[in-house]
Coordinates of C-alpha atoms in Angstrom, one line a residue:
M15 CA -6.9 23.2 -4.1
N16 CA -10.2 20.9 -3.7
T17 CA -10.4 19.5 -0.2
I18 CA -9.5 15.6 0.1
D19 CA -12.1 13.8 1.7
H20 CA -10.7 10.7 2.8
E21 CA -14.4 9.0 2.9
Y22 CA -14.7 9.7 -1.0
F23 CA -12.3 7.3 -1.8
K24 CA -12.7 4.7 1.1
V25 CA -14.7 1.4 -0.2
A26 CA -17.5 1.4 2.3
N27 CA -20.0 -0.4 0.0
P28 CA -19.6 -2.7 -3.3
I29 CA -18.5 -0.6 -6.3
Q30 CA -17.8 -1.3 -9.8
L31 CA -14.4 -0.5 -11.0
S32 CA -15.6 0.5 -14.6
D33 CA -18.2 3.3 -12.5
I34 CA -15.0 4.6 -10.9
S35 CA -13.2 7.9 -12.7
T36 CA -9.4 7.3 -13.5
I37 CA -9.0 10.9 -12.7
H38 CA -9.4 13.5 -10.0
E39 CA -9.3 17.6 -10.7
L40 CA -7.8 19.0 -8.0
G41 CA -8.3 22.9 -9.5
E42 CA -4.6 23.4 -9.4
E43 CA -1.0 23.0 -11.2
K44 CA 1.0 20.4 -11.1
K45 CA 3.9 22.7 -9.3
E46 CA 1.1 23.8 -6.4
I47 CA 0.2 19.9 -6.3
E48 CA 3.5 19.0 -5.8
K49 CA 4.4 22.0 -3.6
E50 CA 1.5 20.8 -1.3
L51 CA 2.6 17.4 -1.4
E52 CA 6.1 18.3 0.1
R53 CA 4.2 20.3 3.1
V54 CA 2.2 17.1 3.6
R55 CA 5.0 14.9 3.5
E56 CA 7.2 16.3 6.3
K57 CA 3.6 16.3 8.5
L58 CA 3.6 12.4 7.7
G59 CA 7.6 12.6 8.9
E60 CA 7.1 14.2 11.7
L61 CA 4.1 12.0 12.4
Q62 CA 6.3 9.0 11.8
D63 CA 9.0 10.1 14.5
T64 CA 6.0 10.5 17.1
L65 CA 4.7 7.0 16.0
Y66 CA 8.0 5.8 16.4
A67 CA 8.5 6.9 19.8
H68 CA 5.1 5.8 20.8
G69 CA 6.2 2.2 20.0
K70 CA 2.6 0.9 20.5
Y71 CA 0.9 1.0 16.7
A72 CA 2.7 -0.3 13.7
V73 CA 1.4 0.6 10.1
L74 CA 0.9 -1.5 7.2
I75 CA 0.6 0.2 3.8
C76 CA -0.3 -1.9 1.1
L77 CA -0.3 -0.8 -2.7
Q78 CA -1.6 -2.7 -5.6
G79 CA -2.4 -1.8 -9.4
M80 CA -1.8 -2.8 -12.8
D81 CA 1.7 -2.6 -14.3
T82 CA 2.7 1.1 -15.0
S83 CA 0.2 2.3 -12.4
G84 CA 2.8 4.4 -10.7
K85 CA 3.7 2.5 -7.3
D86 CA 7.4 2.9 -7.3
S87 CA 7.0 6.8 -7.7
L88 CA 4.3 7.1 -5.4
I89 CA 7.0 5.5 -2.9
R90 CA 9.7 7.5 -3.6
E91 CA 7.7 11.0 -3.4
V92 CA 5.1 10.5 -0.7
F93 CA 7.6 8.6 1.9
K94 CA 10.8 10.8 1.2
D95 CA 11.0 12.6 4.6
F96 CA 10.6 9.7 6.3
N97 CA 13.5 8.5 8.9
T98 CA 14.8 5.2 7.1
R99 CA 14.9 3.6 10.2
G100 CA 11.1 4.0 10.7
I101 CA 10.0 2.4 7.4
V102 CA 10.8 -0.9 5.0
V103 CA 9.5 -1.2 1.7
H104 CA 9.0 -4.6 0.9
S105 CA 8.8 -5.4 -3.1
F106 CA 7.0 -8.9 -3.7
K107 CA 8.5 -10.7 -7.0
V108 CA 7.5 -14.3 -8.1
P109 CA 8.0 -16.0 -5.2
T110 CA 11.3 -18.3 -4.4
S111 CA 11.8 -21.9 -3.6
L112 CA 11.6 -21.3 0.2
E113 CA 8.7 -19.1 -0.1
L114 CA 7.1 -21.8 -2.0
G115 CA 7.2 -24.3 0.5
H116 CA 5.5 -22.5 3.1
D117 CA 1.9 -21.2 3.0
Y118 CA 1.6 -18.3 0.6
L119 CA 1.0 -15.8 3.7
W120 CA 4.3 -16.6 5.3
R121 CA 6.5 -14.3 3.4
H122 CA 3.7 -11.4 4.0
Y123 CA 4.0 -12.3 7.7
I124 CA 7.4 -12.2 8.2
A125 CA 7.6 -8.8 6.8
L126 CA 4.8 -7.0 8.6
P127 CA 6.0 -4.0 10.1
Q128 CA 7.0 -3.8 14.3
R129 CA 5.5 -1.5 16.5
G130 CA 6.9 2.2 16.1
K131 CA 7.4 1.7 12.3
F132 CA 5.8 1.3 9.1
S133 CA 6.1 -1.1 6.1
V134 CA 5.2 -0.6 2.7
F135 CA 4.2 -3.5 0.3
N136 CA 4.6 -3.0 -3.2
R137 CA 2.7 -5.7 -4.4
T138 CA 1.0 -7.3 -1.5
H139 CA -0.3 -10.5 -0.2
Y140 CA -3.3 -10.0 -2.9
E141 CA -1.1 -11.1 -5.6
N142 CA -2.7 -14.4 -4.3
V143 CA -5.9 -13.5 -5.6
L144 CA -5.0 -11.6 -8.5
V145 CA -2.4 -13.0 -10.5
T146 CA -3.1 -16.4 -9.3
R147 CA -6.3 -15.8 -9.8
V148 CA -6.4 -14.9 -13.8
H149 CA -3.4 -17.7 -13.9
P150 CA -5.0 -20.5 -11.8
E151 CA -1.8 -22.9 -13.2
Y152 CA -0.1 -20.9 -10.7
I153 CA -1.4 -22.4 -7.8
M154 CA 0.1 -25.6 -8.3
G155 CA 3.3 -24.6 -7.9
E156 CA 2.3 -23.9 -4.0
N157 CA 2.1 -27.8 -3.8
L158 CA -0.9 -27.7 -2.0
P159 CA -3.1 -31.0 -0.7
N160 CA -6.2 -31.8 -2.4
I161 CA -5.2 -29.6 -5.4
H162 CA -4.4 -31.9 -8.1
S163 CA -5.3 -30.0 -11.2
V164 CA -6.2 -26.8 -12.2
D165 CA -9.7 -27.9 -12.2
D166 CA -9.8 -28.0 -8.1
V167 CA -8.8 -24.4 -8.2
N168 CA -12.6 -23.5 -8.4
E169 CA -14.6 -20.5 -6.9
Q170 CA -14.8 -22.7 -3.4
F171 CA -10.9 -22.4 -3.4
W172 CA -11.0 -18.7 -3.9
E173 CA -13.8 -17.8 -1.0
K174 CA -11.7 -19.8 1.1
R175 CA -8.6 -17.6 0.1
F176 CA -10.3 -14.5 0.8
E177 CA -11.7 -15.5 4.1
Q178 CA -8.0 -16.8 5.3
I179 CA -6.8 -12.8 3.9
R180 CA -9.5 -11.6 6.2
N181 CA -8.3 -13.4 8.8
F182 CA -4.6 -12.6 8.4
E183 CA -5.5 -8.9 8.9
K184 CA -8.3 -8.8 11.1
H185 CA -5.3 -11.0 13.7
I186 CA -2.9 -8.0 12.9
A187 CA -5.5 -4.8 13.3
E188 CA -6.3 -6.8 16.9
N189 CA -2.3 -6.8 17.7
G190 CA -1.6 -3.2 16.4
T191 CA -1.2 -2.9 12.9
L192 CA -3.3 -0.1 11.2
I193 CA -3.6 -1.1 7.7
Y194 CA -4.2 1.2 4.5
K195 CA -4.6 -0.5 1.2
F196 CA -4.3 1.7 -2.2
Y197 CA -5.7 0.7 -5.6
L198 CA -4.2 2.9 -7.9
H199 CA -7.0 3.0 -10.4
L200 CA -5.3 3.2 -13.9
S201 CA -6.8 3.4 -17.4
K202 CA -5.8 1.4 -19.8
E203 CA -5.3 4.1 -22.2
E204 CA -2.9 5.7 -20.0
Q205 CA -1.2 2.4 -19.6
K206 CA -0.7 2.3 -23.2
N207 CA 0.8 5.9 -23.2
R208 CA 3.2 4.7 -20.2
L209 CA 4.4 1.7 -22.0
L210 CA 5.4 3.6 -25.2
R211 CA 7.5 5.9 -22.9
R212 CA 9.0 3.0 -21.9
L213 CA 10.1 2.4 -25.2
E214 CA 10.7 5.5 -26.0
K215 CA 12.7 6.7 -23.7
K216 CA 16.5 5.1 -23.3
E217 CA 16.7 5.6 -19.8
K218 CA 13.3 3.9 -19.0
N219 CA 13.7 0.5 -21.6
W220 CA 15.0 -1.3 -18.5
K221 CA 11.6 -1.1 -17.0
F222 CA 9.8 -2.7 -20.3
S223 CA 9.0 -5.8 -20.5
A224 CA 7.1 -7.7 -23.4
G225 CA 5.2 -9.6 -20.5
D226 CA 3.7 -6.6 -20.0
L227 CA 1.8 -6.7 -23.7
K228 CA 0.8 -9.9 -22.5
E229 CA -1.1 -9.5 -19.3
R230 CA -2.1 -6.3 -21.3
K231 CA -4.4 -8.2 -22.9
L232 CA -5.8 -10.1 -19.8
W233 CA -7.1 -6.3 -18.7
D234 CA -10.8 -7.3 -18.2
Q235 CA -10.2 -10.3 -16.2
Y236 CA -7.8 -8.4 -13.9
Q237 CA -10.4 -5.7 -13.3
Q238 CA -12.5 -8.1 -12.6
C239 CA -10.4 -9.8 -10.2
Y240 CA -9.2 -6.8 -8.3
Q241 CA -12.9 -5.5 -8.2
D242 CA -13.9 -8.9 -6.6
A243 CA -11.0 -8.5 -4.2
I244 CA -11.3 -4.9 -3.2
N245 CA -15.4 -5.5 -2.3
K246 CA -14.9 -9.0 -0.4
T247 CA -11.9 -7.8 1.7
S248 CA -12.6 -3.8 2.4
V249 CA -13.6 -3.6 6.1
P250 CA -13.5 -0.9 8.5
H251 CA -10.3 -2.0 10.0
A252 CA -8.5 -2.7 6.7
P253 CA -10.1 -0.5 4.0
W254 CA -9.6 -0.4 0.7
F255 CA -9.0 3.3 -1.1
V256 CA -9.8 3.5 -4.8
I257 CA -7.1 6.5 -6.2
P258 CA -7.4 7.7 -9.6
A259 CA -3.9 6.8 -11.1
D260 CA -3.8 8.4 -14.6
N261 CA -2.1 11.9 -12.9
K262 CA 0.7 10.7 -10.8
P263 CA 1.1 13.9 -8.6
I264 CA -2.4 14.0 -7.6
A265 CA -2.4 10.3 -6.9
R266 CA 0.5 10.9 -4.5
Y267 CA -0.9 13.8 -3.1
I268 CA -4.0 11.9 -2.1
V269 CA -2.6 8.8 -0.8
A270 CA -0.5 10.9 1.2
K271 CA -3.2 13.3 2.4
I272 CA -5.1 10.4 3.7
L273 CA -2.2 8.9 5.4
Y274 CA -2.0 11.8 7.4
D275 CA -5.6 13.0 7.8
T276 CA -6.5 9.6 9.2
L277 CA -3.3 8.7 11.2
K278 CA -3.5 12.1 13.2
M279 CA -7.0 11.0 14.0
Y280 CA -5.5 8.8 16.9
K281 CA -5.0 11.0 19.8
D282 CA -3.2 8.6 21.8
I283 CA -0.4 8.5 19.3
Q284 CA 1.9 10.4 21.6
E285 CA 5.6 11.0 22.3
P286 CA 6.2 9.1 25.5
E287 CA 6.8 11.6 29.0
L288 CA 9.9 11.5 30.8
D289 CA 9.5 9.8 34.3
E290 CA 9.1 11.7 37.2
K291 CA 12.7 11.2 38.5
T292 CA 14.2 12.6 35.2
K293 CA 12.3 15.1 34.8
A294 CA 12.5 16.4 38.4
N295 CA 16.5 16.2 37.6
I296 CA 16.6 17.9 34.4
H297 CA 18.5 21.3 35.7
I298 CA 20.7 18.7 37.7
Y299 CA 21.2 16.9 33.8
K300 CA 21.8 20.2 32.2
Q301 CA 24.6 21.5 35.1
Q302 CA 26.5 18.6 34.4
L303 CA 26.3 18.9 31.0
N304 CA 27.4 22.7 31.2
N305 CA 30.2 22.0 33.8
E306 CA 32.3 19.9 31.7

């Protein structure tokens, strides 16, 4: 199988999404890729246990992508071997009235992982510079001071919001959160095929919404907004990775491999050692148990 180099997918310089392929070949059949994913996710599960015991880092995984890009199934397959006590998945929908009563980052801040745990954001705080940028009228629902009409939602507004997001991520990174941001890069043709499957397969019908077709007509606008968001917010402590997503098994494997290969580079993540007193008396504790 071809080697996965996480630097190849990481955004270190400005990108053009149109120049990046939505297909990545690994030179193996689907079954072999799935077998490799099983191997890597087992190792990820073991690493999660160590991170939990270590208790000094948290891991935030952000998943973004167009509808049908495979976020849900990726979460299911990549984190299957995790201990449920060590991972929480948050799927952010349209903001509730309670959430709209706070600043737009509030609902994301309270969902951040505690030290020793993973959190997966299925759609993220970036929706606030993606969907709202394509539909600036949604900003009016936030009831912000100095925003009296859609005309006030200008480029200066978006630049300020990007700055706020960068500051948010810088703050949590400096306090022990390891941040991974994955954009599942899907082609428009593959999205069409997946939407058709939702319509053709009865068990998939529930996933289809007429709104998907409405948003699909805005494809080019979304691509531009994604590109802008990625370029403005990919930094060393919170990098974006652009993952070719036309092939789901390959996309899942790439994400799992990036997570494992980069997390294991943190050599300080180790299970804590027993204190000297306990360590010195292990034979006594064993004897007590054996004599019961």
